[in-house]
PDB file of C-alpha atoms and ligand atoms in Angstrom:
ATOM      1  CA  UNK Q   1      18.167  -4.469  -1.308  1.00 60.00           C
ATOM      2  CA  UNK Q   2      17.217  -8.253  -1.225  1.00 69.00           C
ATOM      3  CA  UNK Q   3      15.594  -7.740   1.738  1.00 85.00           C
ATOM      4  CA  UNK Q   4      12.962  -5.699   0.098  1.00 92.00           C
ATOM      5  CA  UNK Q   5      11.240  -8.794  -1.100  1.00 92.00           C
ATOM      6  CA  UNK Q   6      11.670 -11.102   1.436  1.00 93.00           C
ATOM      7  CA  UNK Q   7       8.268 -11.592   2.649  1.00 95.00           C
ATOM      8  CA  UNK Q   8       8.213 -11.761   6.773  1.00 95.00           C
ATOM      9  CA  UNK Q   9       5.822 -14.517   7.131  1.00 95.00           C
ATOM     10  CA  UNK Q  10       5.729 -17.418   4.509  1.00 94.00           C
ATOM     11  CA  UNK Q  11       2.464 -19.450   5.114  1.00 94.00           C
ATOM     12  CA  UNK Q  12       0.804 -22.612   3.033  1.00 92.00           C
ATOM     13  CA  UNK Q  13      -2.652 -21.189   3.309  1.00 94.00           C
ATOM     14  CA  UNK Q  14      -4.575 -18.175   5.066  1.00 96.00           C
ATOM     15  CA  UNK Q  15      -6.004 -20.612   7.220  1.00 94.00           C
ATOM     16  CA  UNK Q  16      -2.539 -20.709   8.830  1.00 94.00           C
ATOM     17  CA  UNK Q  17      -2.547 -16.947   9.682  1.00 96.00           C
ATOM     18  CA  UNK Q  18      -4.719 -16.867  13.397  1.00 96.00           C
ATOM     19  CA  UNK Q  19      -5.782 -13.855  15.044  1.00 96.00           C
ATOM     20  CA  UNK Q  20      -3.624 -14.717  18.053  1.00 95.00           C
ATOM     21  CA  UNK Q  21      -0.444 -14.831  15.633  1.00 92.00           C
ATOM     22  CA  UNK Q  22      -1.396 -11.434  14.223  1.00 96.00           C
ATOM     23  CA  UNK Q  23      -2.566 -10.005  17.274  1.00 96.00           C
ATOM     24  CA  UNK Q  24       0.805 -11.031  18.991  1.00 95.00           C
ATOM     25  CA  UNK Q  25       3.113  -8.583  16.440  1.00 95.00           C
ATOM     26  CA  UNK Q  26       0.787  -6.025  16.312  1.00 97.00           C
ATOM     27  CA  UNK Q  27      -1.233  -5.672  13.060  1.00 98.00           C
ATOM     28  CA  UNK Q  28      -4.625  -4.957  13.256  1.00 98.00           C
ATOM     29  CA  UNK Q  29      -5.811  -4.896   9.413  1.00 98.00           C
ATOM     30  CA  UNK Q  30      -5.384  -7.057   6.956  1.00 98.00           C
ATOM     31  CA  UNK Q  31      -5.154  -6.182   3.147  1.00 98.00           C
ATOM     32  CA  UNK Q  32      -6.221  -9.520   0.999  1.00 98.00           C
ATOM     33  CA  UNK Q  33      -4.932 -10.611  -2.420  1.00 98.00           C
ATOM     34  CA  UNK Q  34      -8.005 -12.118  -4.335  1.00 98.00           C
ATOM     35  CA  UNK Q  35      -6.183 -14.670  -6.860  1.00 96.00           C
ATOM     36  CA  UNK Q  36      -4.451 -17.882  -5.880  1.00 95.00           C
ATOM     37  CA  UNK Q  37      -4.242 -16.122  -2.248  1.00 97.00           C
ATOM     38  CA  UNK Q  38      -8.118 -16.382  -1.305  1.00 97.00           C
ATOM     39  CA  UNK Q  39      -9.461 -18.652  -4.353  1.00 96.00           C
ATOM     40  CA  UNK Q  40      -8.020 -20.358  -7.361  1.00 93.00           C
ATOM     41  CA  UNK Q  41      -7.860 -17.239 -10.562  1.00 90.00           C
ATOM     42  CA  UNK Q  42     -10.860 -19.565 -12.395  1.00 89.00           C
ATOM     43  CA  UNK Q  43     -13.067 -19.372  -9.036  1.00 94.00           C
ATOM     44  CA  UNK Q  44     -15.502 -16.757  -9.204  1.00 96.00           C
ATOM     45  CA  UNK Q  45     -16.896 -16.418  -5.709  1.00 97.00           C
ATOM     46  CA  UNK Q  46     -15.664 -16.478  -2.265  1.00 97.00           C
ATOM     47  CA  UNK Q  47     -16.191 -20.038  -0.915  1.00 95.00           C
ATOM     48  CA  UNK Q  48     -16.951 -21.297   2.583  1.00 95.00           C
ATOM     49  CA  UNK Q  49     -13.509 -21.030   3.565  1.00 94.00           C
ATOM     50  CA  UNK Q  50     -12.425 -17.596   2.757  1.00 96.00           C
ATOM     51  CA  UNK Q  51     -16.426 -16.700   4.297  1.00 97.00           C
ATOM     52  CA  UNK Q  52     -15.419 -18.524   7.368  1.00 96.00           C
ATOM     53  CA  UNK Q  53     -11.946 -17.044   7.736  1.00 97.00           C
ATOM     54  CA  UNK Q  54     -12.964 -13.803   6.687  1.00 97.00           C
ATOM     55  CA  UNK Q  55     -16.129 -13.908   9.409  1.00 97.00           C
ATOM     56  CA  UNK Q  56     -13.276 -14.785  11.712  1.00 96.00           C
ATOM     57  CA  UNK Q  57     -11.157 -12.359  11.501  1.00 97.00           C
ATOM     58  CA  UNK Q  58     -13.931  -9.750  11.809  1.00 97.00           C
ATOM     59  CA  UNK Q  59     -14.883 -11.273  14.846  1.00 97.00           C
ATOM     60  CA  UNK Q  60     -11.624 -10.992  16.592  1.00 97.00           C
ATOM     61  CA  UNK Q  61     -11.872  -7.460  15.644  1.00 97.00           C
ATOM     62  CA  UNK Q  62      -9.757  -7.179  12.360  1.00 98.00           C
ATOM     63  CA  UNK Q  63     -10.047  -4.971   9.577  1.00 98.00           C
ATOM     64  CA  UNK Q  64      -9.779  -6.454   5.932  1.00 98.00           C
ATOM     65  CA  UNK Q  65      -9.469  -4.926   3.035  1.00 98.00           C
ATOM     66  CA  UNK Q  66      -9.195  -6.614  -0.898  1.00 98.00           C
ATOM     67  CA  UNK Q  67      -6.189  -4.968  -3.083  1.00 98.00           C
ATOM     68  CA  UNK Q  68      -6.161  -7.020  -6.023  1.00 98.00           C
ATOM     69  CA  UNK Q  69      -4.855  -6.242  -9.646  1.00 98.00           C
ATOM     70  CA  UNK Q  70      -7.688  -7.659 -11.120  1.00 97.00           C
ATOM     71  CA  UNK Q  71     -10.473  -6.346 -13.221  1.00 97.00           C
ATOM     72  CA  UNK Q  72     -13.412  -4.449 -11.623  1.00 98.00           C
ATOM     73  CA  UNK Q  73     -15.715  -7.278 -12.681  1.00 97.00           C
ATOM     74  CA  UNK Q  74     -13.544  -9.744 -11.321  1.00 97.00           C
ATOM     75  CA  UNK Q  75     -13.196  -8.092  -7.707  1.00 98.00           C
ATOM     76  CA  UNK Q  76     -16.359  -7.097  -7.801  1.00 98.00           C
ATOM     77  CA  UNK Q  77     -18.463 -10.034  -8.456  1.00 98.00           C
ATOM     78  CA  UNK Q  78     -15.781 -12.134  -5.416  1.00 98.00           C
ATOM     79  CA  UNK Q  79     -16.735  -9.363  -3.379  1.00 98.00           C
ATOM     80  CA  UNK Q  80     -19.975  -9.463  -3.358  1.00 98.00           C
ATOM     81  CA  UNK Q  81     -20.574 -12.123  -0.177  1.00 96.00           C
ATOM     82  CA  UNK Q  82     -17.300 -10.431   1.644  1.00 97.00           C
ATOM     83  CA  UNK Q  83     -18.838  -6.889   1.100  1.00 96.00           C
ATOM     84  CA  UNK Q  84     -15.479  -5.188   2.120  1.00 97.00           C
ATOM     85  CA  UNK Q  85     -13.506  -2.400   0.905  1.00 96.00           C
ATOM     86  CA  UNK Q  86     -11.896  -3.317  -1.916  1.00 98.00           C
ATOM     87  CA  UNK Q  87      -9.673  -1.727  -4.525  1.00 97.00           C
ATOM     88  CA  UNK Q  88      -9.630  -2.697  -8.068  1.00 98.00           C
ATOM     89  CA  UNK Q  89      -7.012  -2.582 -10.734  1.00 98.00           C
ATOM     90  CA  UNK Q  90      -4.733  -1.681  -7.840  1.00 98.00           C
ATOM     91  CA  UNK Q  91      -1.175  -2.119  -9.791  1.00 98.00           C
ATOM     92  CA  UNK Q  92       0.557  -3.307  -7.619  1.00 97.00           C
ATOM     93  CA  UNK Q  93       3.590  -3.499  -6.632  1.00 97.00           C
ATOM     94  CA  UNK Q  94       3.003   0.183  -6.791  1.00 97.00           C
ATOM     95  CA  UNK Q  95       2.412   1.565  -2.802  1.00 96.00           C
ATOM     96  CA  UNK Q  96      -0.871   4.074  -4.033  1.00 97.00           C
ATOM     97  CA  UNK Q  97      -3.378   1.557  -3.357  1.00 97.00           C
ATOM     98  CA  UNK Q  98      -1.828  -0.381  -0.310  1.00 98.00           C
ATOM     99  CA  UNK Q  99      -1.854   3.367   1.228  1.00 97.00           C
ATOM    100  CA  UNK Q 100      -5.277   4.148   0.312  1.00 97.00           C
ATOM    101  CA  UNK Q 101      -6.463   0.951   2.182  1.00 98.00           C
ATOM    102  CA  UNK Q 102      -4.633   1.935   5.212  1.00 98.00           C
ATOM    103  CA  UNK Q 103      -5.963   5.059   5.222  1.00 98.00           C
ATOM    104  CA  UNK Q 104      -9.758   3.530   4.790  1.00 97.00           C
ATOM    105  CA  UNK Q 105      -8.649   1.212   7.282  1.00 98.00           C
ATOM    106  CA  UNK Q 106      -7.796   4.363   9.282  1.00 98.00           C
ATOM    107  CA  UNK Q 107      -4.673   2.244  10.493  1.00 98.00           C
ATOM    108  CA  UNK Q 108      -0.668   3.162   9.865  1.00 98.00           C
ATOM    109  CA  UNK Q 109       1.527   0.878   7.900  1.00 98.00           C
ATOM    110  CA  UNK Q 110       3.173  -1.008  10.921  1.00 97.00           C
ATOM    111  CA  UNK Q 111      -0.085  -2.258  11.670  1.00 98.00           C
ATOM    112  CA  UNK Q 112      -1.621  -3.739   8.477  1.00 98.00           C
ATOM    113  CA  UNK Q 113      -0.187  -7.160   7.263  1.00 98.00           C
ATOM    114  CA  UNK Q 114      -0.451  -7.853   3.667  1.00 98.00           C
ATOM    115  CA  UNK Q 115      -1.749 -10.981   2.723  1.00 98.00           C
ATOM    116  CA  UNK Q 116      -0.717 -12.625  -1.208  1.00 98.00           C
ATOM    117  CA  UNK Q 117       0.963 -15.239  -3.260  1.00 96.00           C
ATOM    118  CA  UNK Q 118       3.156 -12.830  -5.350  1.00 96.00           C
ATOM    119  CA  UNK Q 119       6.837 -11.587  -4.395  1.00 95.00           C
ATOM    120  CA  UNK Q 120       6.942  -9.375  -7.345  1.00 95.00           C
ATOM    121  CA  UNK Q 121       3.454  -7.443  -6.357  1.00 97.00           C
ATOM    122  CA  UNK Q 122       1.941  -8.509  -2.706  1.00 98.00           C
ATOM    123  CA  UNK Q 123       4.902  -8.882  -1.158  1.00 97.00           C
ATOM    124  CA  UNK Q 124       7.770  -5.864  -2.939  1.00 97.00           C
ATOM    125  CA  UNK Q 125       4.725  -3.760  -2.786  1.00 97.00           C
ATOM    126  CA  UNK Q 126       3.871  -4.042   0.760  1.00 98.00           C
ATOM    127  CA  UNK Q 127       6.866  -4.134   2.228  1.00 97.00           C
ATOM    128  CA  UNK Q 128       7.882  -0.802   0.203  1.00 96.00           C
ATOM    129  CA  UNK Q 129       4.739   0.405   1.920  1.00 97.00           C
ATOM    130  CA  UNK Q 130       6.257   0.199   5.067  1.00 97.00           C
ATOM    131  CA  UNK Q 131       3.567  -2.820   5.716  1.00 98.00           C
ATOM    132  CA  UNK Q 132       3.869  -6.559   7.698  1.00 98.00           C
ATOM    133  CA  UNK Q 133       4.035  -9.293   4.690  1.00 98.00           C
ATOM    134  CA  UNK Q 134       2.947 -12.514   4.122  1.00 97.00           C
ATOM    135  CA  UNK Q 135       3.516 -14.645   1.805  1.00 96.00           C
ATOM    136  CA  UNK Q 136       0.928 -17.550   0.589  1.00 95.00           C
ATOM    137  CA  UNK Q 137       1.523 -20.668  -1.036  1.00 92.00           C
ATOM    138  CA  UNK Q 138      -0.307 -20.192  -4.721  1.00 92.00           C
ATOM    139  CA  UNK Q 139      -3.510 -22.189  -4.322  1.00 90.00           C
ATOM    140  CA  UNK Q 140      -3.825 -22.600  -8.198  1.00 78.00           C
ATOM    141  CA  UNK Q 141      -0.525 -24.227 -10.215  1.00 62.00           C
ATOM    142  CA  UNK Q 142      -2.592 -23.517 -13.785  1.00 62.00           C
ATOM    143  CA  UNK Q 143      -0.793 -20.482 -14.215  1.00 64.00           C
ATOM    144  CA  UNK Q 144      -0.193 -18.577 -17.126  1.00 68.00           C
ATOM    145  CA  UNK Q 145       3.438 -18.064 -18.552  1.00 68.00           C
ATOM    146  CA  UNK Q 146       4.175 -14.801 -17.015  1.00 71.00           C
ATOM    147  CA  UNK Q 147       3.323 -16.101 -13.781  1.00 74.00           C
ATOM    148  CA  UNK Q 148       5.150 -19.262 -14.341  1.00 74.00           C
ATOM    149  CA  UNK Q 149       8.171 -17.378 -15.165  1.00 75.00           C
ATOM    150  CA  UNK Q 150       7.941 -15.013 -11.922  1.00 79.00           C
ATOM    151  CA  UNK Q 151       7.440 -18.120 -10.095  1.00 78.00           C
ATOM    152  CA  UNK Q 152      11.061 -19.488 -11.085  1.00 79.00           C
ATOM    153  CA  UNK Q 153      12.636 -16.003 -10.000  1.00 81.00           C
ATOM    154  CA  UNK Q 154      10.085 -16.521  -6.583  1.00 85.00           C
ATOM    155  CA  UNK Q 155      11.544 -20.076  -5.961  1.00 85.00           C
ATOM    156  CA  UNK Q 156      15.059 -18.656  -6.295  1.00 84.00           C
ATOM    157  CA  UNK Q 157      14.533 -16.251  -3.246  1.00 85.00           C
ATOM    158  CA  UNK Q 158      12.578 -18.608  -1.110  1.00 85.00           C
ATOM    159  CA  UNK Q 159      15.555 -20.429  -1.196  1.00 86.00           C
ATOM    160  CA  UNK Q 160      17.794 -17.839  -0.356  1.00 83.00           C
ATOM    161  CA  UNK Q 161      14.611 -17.036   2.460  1.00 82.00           C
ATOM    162  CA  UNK Q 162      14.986 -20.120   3.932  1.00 81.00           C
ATOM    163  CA  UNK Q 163      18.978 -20.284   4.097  1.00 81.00           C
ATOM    164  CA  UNK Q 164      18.817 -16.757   5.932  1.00 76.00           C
ATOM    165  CA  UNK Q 165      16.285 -17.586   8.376  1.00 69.00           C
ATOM    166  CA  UNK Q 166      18.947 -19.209  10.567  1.00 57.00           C
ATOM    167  CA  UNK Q 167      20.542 -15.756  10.559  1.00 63.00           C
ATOM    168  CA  UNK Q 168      17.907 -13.522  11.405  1.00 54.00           C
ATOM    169  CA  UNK Q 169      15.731 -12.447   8.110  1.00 47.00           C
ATOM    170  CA  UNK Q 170      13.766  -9.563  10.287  1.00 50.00           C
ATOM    171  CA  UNK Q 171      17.486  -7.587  10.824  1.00 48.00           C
ATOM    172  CA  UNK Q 172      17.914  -7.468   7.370  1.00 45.00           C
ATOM    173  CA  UNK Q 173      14.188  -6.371   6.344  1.00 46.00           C
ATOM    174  CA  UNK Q 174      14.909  -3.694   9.035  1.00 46.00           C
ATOM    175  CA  UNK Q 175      18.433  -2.759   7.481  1.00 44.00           C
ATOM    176  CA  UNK Q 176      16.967  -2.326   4.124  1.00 46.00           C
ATOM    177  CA  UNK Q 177      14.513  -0.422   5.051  1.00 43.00           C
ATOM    178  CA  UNK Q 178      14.983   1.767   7.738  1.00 37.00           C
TER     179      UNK Q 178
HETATM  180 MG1  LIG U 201      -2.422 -13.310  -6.508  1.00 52.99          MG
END
């Protein structure tokens, strides 16, 4: 049951996630997080980084994808330099959007990782979709108390992440969910 929000991969940024690491467990579309994953929540456009690593990605033949739980304004507006498909409002962790970008993505589940800073949504979500996760280090600590809260639950199963690594996480996503 834990197991179902263990995220596979636990990065400190998205600059950490390479093609050649994706490439090498075969996922071949990405589906992005927009807040505290790609920019700060108060950061209204993409910046130079996300452009560059976004431009990269493409290159190397990736497809990407924005599920975010955000406002259509919000997601809109970011999306406007990216110009990708991109889902608004997405609720996560409910699986209906992650599935819909799959299927626009025209890939399966095994082959899309999804990108976020949330256990609760990016990461229970995808992984109930069947889907690669990774988890991001929250760019932004100015959260609001929700957040904050989740966070505290969050640090509780890192914890527990990091004391099962030694004993093989991936066998007990596998268990859970297979
Ligand atoms: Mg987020």
């Amino acid at each position: 049951m834990k197991g179902i929000l263990l995220p596979r991969l636990y990065v400190d940024s998205i600059a950490e996630i390479t093609a050649d690491v994706l490439k090498k467990i075969g996922i071949k579309g990405l589906i992005l997080d927009i807040d505290n994953t790609l920019v700060p929540n108060h950061v209204a456009d993409a910046d130079d980084n996300v452009l560059d690593w976004t431009d990269a990605m493409k290159a190397a033949g990736f497809k990407l994808c924005i599920v975010s739980n955000g406002a259509r304004k919000r997601v809109e507006r970011f999306n406007e330099k990216l110009d990708l498909f991109a889902v608004h409002r997405a609720m996560k962790p409910a699986k209906r959007a992650f599935l819909k970008a799959g299927m626009v993505m025209g890939l399966e589940s095994r082959q899309i990782a999804v990108v976020g800073d949330q256990i609760f949504t990016d990461v229970y979500g995808g992984n109930r979709a069947g889907m690669f996760t990774i988890l991001v280090k929250p760019i932004d600590c100015n959260e609001g108390i929700f957040v904050k809260l989740k966070r505290i639950f969050e640090k509780r199963i890192l914890r527990e992440l990091s004391e099962n690594q030694s004993k093989g996480v991936s066998e007990e996503f596998s268990d859970d969910t297979g």
